[in-house]
PDB file of C-alpha atoms in Angstrom:
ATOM      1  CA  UNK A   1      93.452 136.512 226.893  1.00 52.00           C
ATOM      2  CA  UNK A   2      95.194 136.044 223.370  1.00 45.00           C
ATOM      3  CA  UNK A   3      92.600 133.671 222.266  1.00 46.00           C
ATOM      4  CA  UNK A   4      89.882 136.143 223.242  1.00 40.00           C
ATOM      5  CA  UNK A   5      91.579 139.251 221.515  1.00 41.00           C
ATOM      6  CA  UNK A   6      92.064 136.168 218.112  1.00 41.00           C
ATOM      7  CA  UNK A   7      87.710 135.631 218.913  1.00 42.00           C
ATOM      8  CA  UNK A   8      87.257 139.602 219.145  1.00 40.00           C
ATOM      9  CA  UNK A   9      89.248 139.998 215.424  1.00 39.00           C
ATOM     10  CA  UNK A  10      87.304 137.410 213.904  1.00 38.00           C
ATOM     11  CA  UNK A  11      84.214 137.802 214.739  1.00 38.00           C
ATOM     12  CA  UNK A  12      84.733 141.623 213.853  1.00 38.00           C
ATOM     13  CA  UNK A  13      85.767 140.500 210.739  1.00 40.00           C
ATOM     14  CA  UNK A  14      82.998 138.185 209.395  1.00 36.00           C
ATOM     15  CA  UNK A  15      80.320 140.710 211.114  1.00 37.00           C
ATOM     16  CA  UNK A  16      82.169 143.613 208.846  1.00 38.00           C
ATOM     17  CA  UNK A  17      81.517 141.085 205.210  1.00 38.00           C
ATOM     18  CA  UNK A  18      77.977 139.881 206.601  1.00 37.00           C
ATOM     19  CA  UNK A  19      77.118 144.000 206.944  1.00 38.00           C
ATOM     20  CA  UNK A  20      78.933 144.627 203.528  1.00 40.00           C
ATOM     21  CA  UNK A  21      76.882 141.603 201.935  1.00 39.00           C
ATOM     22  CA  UNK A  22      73.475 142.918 202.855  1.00 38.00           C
ATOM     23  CA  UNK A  23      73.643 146.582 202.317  1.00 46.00           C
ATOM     24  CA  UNK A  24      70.887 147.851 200.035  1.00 50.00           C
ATOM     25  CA  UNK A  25      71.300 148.531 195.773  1.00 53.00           C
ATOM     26  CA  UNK A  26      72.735 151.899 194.816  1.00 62.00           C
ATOM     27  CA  UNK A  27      70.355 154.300 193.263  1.00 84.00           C
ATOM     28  CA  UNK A  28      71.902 156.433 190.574  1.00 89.00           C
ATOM     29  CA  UNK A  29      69.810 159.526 188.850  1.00 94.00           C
ATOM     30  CA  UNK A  30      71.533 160.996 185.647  1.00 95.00           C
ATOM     31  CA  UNK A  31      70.393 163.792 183.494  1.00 97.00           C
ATOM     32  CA  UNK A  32      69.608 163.548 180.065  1.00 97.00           C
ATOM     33  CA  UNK A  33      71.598 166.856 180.337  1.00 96.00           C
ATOM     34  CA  UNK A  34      75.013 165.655 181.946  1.00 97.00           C
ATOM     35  CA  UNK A  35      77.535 164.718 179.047  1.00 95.00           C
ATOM     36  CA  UNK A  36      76.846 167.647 177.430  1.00 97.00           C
ATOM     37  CA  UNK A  37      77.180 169.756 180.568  1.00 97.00           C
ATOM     38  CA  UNK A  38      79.842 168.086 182.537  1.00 97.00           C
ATOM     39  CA  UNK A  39      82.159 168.379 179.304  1.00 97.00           C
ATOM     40  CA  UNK A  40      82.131 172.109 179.551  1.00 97.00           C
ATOM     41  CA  UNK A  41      83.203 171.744 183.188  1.00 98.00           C
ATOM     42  CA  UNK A  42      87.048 172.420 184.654  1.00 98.00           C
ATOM     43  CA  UNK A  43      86.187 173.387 188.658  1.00 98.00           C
ATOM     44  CA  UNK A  44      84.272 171.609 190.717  1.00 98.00           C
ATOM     45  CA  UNK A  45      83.740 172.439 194.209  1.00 98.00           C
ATOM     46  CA  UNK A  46      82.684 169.997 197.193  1.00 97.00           C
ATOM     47  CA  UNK A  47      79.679 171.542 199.963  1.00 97.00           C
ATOM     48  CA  UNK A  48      80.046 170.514 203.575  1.00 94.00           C
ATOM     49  CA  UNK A  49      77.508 167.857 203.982  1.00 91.00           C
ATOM     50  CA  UNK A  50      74.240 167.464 205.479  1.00 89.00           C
ATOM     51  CA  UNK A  51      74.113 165.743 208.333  1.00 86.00           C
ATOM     52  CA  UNK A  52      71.617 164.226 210.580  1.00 82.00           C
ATOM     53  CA  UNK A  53      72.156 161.846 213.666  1.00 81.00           C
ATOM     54  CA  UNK A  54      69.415 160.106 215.370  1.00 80.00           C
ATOM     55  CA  UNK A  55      69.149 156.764 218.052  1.00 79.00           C
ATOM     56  CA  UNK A  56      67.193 154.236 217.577  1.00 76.00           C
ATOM     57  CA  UNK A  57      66.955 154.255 221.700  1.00 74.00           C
ATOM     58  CA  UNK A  58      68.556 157.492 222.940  1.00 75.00           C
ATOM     59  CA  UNK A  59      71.073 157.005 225.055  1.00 70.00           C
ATOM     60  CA  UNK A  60      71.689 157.455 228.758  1.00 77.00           C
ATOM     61  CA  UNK A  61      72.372 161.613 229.325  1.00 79.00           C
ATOM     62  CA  UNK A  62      71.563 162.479 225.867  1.00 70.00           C
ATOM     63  CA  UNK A  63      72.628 165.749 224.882  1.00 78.00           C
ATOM     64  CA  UNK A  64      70.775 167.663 222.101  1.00 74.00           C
ATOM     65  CA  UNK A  65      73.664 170.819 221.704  1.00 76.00           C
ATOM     66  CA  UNK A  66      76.371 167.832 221.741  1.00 77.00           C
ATOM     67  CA  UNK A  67      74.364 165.864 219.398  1.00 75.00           C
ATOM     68  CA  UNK A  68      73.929 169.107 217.155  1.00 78.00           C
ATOM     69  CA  UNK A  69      77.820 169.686 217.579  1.00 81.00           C
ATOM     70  CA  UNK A  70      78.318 165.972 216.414  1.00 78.00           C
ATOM     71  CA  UNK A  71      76.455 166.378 213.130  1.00 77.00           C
ATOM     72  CA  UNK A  72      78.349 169.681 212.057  1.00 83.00           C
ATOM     73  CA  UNK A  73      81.558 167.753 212.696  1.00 81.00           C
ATOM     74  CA  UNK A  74      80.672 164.800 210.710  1.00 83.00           C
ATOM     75  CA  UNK A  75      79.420 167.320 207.917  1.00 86.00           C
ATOM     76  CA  UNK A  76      83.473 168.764 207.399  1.00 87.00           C
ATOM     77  CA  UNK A  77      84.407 165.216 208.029  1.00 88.00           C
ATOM     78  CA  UNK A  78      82.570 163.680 205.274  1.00 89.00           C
ATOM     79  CA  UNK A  79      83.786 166.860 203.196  1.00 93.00           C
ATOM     80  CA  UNK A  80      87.093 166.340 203.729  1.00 92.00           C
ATOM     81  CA  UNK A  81      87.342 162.622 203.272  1.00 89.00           C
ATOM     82  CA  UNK A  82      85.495 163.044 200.039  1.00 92.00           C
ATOM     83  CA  UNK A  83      87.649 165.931 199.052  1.00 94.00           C
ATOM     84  CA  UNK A  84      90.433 163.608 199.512  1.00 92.00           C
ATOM     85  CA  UNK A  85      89.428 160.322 197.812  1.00 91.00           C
ATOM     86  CA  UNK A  86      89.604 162.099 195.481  1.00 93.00           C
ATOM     87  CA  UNK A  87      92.707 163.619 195.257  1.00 94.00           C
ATOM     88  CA  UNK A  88      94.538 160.588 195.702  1.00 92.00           C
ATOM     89  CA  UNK A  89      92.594 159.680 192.197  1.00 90.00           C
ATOM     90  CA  UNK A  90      92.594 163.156 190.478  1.00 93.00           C
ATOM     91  CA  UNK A  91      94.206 161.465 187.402  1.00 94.00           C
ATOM     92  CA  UNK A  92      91.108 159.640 186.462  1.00 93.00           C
ATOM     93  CA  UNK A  93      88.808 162.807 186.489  1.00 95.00           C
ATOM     94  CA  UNK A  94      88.156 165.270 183.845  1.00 96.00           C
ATOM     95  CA  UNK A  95      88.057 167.845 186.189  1.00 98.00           C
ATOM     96  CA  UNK A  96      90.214 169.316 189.774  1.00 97.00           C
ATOM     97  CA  UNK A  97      88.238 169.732 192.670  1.00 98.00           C
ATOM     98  CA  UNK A  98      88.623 173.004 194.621  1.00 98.00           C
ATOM     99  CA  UNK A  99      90.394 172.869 197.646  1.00 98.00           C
ATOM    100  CA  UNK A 100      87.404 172.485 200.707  1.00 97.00           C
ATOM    101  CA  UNK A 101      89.694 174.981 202.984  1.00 97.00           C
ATOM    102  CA  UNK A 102      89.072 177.592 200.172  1.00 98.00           C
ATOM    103  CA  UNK A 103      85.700 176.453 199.432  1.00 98.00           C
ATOM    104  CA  UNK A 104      84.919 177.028 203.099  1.00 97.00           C
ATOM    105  CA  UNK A 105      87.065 179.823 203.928  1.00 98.00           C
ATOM    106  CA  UNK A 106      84.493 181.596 200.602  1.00 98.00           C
ATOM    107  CA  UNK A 107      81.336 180.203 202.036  1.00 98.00           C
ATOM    108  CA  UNK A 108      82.065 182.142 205.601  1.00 97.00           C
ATOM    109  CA  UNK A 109      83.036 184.999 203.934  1.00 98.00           C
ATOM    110  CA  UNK A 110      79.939 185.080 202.175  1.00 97.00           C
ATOM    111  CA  UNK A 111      78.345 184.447 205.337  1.00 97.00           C
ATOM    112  CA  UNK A 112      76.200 181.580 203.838  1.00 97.00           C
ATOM    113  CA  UNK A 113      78.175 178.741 205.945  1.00 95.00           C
ATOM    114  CA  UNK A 114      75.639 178.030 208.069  1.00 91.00           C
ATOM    115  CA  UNK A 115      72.659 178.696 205.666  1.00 94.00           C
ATOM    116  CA  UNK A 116      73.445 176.411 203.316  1.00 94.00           C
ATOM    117  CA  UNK A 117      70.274 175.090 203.225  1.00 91.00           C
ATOM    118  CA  UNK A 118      68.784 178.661 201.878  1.00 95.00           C
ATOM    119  CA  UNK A 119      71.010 178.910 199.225  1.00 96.00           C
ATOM    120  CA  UNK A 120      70.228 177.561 195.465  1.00 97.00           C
ATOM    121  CA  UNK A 121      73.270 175.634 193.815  1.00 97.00           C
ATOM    122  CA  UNK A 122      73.656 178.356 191.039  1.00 98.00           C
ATOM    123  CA  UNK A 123      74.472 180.775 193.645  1.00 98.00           C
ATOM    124  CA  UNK A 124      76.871 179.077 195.637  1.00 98.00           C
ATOM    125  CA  UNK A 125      78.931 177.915 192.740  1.00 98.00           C
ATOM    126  CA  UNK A 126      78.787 181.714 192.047  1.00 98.00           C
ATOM    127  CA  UNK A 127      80.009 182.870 195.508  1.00 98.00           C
ATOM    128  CA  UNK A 128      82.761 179.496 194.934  1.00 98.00           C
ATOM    129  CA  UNK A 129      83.326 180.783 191.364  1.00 98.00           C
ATOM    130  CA  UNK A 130      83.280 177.050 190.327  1.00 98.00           C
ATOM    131  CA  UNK A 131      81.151 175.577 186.899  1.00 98.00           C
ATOM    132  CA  UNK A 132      79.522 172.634 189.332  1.00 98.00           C
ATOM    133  CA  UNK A 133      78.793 171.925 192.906  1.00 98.00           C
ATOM    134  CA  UNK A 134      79.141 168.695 194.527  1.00 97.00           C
ATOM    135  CA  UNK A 135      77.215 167.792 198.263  1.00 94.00           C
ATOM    136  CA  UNK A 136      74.452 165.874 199.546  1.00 90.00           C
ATOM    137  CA  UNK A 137      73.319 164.802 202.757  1.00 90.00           C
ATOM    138  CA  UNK A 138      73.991 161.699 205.262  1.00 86.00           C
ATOM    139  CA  UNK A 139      71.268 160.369 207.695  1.00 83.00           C
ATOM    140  CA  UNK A 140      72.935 158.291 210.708  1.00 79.00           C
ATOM    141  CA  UNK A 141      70.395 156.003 213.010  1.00 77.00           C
ATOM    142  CA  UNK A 142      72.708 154.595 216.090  1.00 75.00           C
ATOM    143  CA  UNK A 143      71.337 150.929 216.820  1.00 68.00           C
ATOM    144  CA  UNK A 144      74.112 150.117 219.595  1.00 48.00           C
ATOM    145  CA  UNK A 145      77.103 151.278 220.808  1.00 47.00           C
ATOM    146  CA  UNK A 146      80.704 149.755 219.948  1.00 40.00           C
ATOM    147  CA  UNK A 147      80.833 147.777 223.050  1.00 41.00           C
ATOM    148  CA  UNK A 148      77.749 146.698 222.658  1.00 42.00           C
ATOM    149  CA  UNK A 149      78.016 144.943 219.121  1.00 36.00           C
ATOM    150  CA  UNK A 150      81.307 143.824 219.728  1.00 35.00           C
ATOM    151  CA  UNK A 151      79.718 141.424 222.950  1.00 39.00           C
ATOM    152  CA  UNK A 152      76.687 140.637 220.349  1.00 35.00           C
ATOM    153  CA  UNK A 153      79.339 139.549 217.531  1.00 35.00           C
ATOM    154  CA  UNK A 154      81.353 136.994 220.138  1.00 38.00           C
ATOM    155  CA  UNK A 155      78.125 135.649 221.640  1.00 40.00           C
ATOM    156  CA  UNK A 156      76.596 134.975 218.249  1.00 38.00           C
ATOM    157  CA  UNK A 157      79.582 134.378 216.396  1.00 43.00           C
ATOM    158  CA  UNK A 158      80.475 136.833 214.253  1.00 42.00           C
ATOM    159  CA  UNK A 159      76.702 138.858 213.296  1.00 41.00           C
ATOM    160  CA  UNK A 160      76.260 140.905 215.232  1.00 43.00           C
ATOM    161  CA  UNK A 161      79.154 143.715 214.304  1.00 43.00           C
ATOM    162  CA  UNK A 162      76.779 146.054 213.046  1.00 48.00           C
ATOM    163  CA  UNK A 163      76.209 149.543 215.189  1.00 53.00           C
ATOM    164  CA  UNK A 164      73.839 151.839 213.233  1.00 67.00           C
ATOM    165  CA  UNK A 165      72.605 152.657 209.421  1.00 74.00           C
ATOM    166  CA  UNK A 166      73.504 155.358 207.081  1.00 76.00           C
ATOM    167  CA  UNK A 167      71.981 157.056 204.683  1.00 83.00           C
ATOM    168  CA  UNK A 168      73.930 158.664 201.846  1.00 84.00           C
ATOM    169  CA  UNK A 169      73.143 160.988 199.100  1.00 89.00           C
ATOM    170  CA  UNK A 170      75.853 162.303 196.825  1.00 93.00           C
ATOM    171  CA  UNK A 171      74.572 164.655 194.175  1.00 96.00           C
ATOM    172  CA  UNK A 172      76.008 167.162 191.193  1.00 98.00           C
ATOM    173  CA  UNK A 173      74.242 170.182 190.365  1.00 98.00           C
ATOM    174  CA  UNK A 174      75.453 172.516 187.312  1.00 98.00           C
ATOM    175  CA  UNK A 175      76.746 176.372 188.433  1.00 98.00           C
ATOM    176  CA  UNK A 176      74.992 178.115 185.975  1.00 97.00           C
ATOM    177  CA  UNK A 177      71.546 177.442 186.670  1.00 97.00           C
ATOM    178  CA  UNK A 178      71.627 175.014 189.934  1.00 97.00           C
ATOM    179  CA  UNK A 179      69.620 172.248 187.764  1.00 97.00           C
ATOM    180  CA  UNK A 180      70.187 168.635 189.165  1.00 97.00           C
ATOM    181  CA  UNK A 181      72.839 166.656 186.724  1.00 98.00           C
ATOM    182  CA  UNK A 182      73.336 163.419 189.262  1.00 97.00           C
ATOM    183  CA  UNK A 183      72.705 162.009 192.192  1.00 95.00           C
ATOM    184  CA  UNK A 184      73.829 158.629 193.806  1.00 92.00           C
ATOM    185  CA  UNK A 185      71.624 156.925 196.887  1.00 88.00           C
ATOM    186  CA  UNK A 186      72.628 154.269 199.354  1.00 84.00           C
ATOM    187  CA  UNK A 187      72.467 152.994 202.745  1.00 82.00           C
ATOM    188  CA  UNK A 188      75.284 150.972 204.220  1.00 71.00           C
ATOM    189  CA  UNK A 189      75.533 149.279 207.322  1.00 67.00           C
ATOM    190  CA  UNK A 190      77.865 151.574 210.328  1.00 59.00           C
ATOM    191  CA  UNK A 191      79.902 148.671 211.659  1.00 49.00           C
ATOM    192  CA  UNK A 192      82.148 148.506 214.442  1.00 40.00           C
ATOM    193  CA  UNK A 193      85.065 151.180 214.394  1.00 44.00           C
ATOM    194  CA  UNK A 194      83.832 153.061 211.371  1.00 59.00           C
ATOM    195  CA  UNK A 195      85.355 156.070 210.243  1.00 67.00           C
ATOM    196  CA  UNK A 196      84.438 159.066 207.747  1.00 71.00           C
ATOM    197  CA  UNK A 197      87.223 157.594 205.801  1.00 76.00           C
ATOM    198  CA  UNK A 198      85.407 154.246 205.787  1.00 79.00           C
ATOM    199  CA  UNK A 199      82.375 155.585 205.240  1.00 74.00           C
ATOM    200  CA  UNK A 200      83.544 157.251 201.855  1.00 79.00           C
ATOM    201  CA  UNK A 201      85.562 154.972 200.704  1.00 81.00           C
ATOM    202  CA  UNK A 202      82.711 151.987 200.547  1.00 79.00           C
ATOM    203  CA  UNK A 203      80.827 154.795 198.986  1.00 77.00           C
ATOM    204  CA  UNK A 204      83.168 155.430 196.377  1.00 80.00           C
ATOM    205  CA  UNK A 205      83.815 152.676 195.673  1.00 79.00           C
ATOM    206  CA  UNK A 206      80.441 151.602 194.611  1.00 77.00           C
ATOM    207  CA  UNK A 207      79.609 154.651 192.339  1.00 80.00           C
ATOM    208  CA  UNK A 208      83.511 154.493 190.796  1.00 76.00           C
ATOM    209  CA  UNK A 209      81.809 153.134 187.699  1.00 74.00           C
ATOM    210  CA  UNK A 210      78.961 155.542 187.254  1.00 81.00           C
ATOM    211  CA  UNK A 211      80.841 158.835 188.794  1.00 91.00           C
ATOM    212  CA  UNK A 212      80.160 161.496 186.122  1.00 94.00           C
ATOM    213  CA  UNK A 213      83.642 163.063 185.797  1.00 96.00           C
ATOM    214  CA  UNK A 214      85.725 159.229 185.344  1.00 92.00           C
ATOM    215  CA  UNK A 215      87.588 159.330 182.236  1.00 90.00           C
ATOM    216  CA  UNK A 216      86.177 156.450 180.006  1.00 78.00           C
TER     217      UNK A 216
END
């Protein structure tokens, strides 16, 4: 049993590099605009993300209102863990980030939580009273289950950890007049036991460099 659980970890391991090795370039947009715009900035506020799920094969006993309840989840989820990356590394921004309790507890009682999607940048970061919103949108396709890439990764040694792909776009728009400053693309591999934490963390990690508010 030992030296299956000791098979199990490394096979999860080298599937988890192999995944990390062949996700796709980043894709970073900047505005001739941003410098000059992002130096008048002090507030930043982070939107709940958008979020879409979808199967490659749809599972056995699919549910559609579970699978809607899923996304809106993994929307605060990706929220928060961004909110709180961070945090942990507000020294080496030019700018604080507004709490996503407050920014949420404003958006519902603006009534605009759920209609996100209808409202332009400029008049959220009104309703947020912040100088610059921060969101974007995450696109999940499920390829297998946990248990499933697990038994793939020990019968082919090691590649075959990965469970899904995920889309992520992070993007900056100025308060004033909603006008795009920056946005960062890039799909990653889901691999086995992912979190939101995970998820955000690779991400950040990649953009570190290029994130518009890092002090030089």
């Amino acid at each position: 049993m030992k030296k299956f659980y000791l098979s199990a970890l490394l096979a999860l391991s080298i599937s988890f590099s192999y995944a990390q090795g062949f996700e796709s370039a980043k894709q970073i947009f900047e505005s001739p605009k941003l410098k000059t715009e992002i130096a008048k900035h002090k507030t930043v506020a982070i939107l709940p993300f958008e979020t879409k799920i979808t199967y490659k094969k749809q599972p056995k006993n699919f549910s559609a209102e579970a699978n809607r309840e899923q996304e809106k989840s993994m929307s605060k989820s990706i929220q928060a863990s961004l909110y709180t990356f961070l945090l942990r590394k507000a020294n080496n921004y030019t700018v604080t980030f507004q709490d996503v309790d407050k920014t949420n507890i404003l958006l519902k009682k603006a009534g605009v939580m759920d209609k996100l999607d209808e409202m332009t940048r400029d008049e959220l970061a009104k309703i947020l009273g912040v100088d610059a919103v921060l969101g974007g949108r995450f696109e999940q396709e499920q390829t297998k289950s946990d248990g499933a890439a697990i038994a793939t990764a020990l019968l082919i040694g090691g590649m075959g950890g990965k469970t899904g792909t995920g889309t992520l776009f992070l993007q900056l728009n100025e308060g004033s007049d909603g006008e795009l400053l920056w946005r960062f693309f890039k799909t990653m591999d889901d691999g086995i036991g992912s979190s939101t934490d995970d998820l955000v963390e690779r991400m950040m990690r990649k953009v570190s460099r290029n994130f518009p508010y890092a002090k030089s």
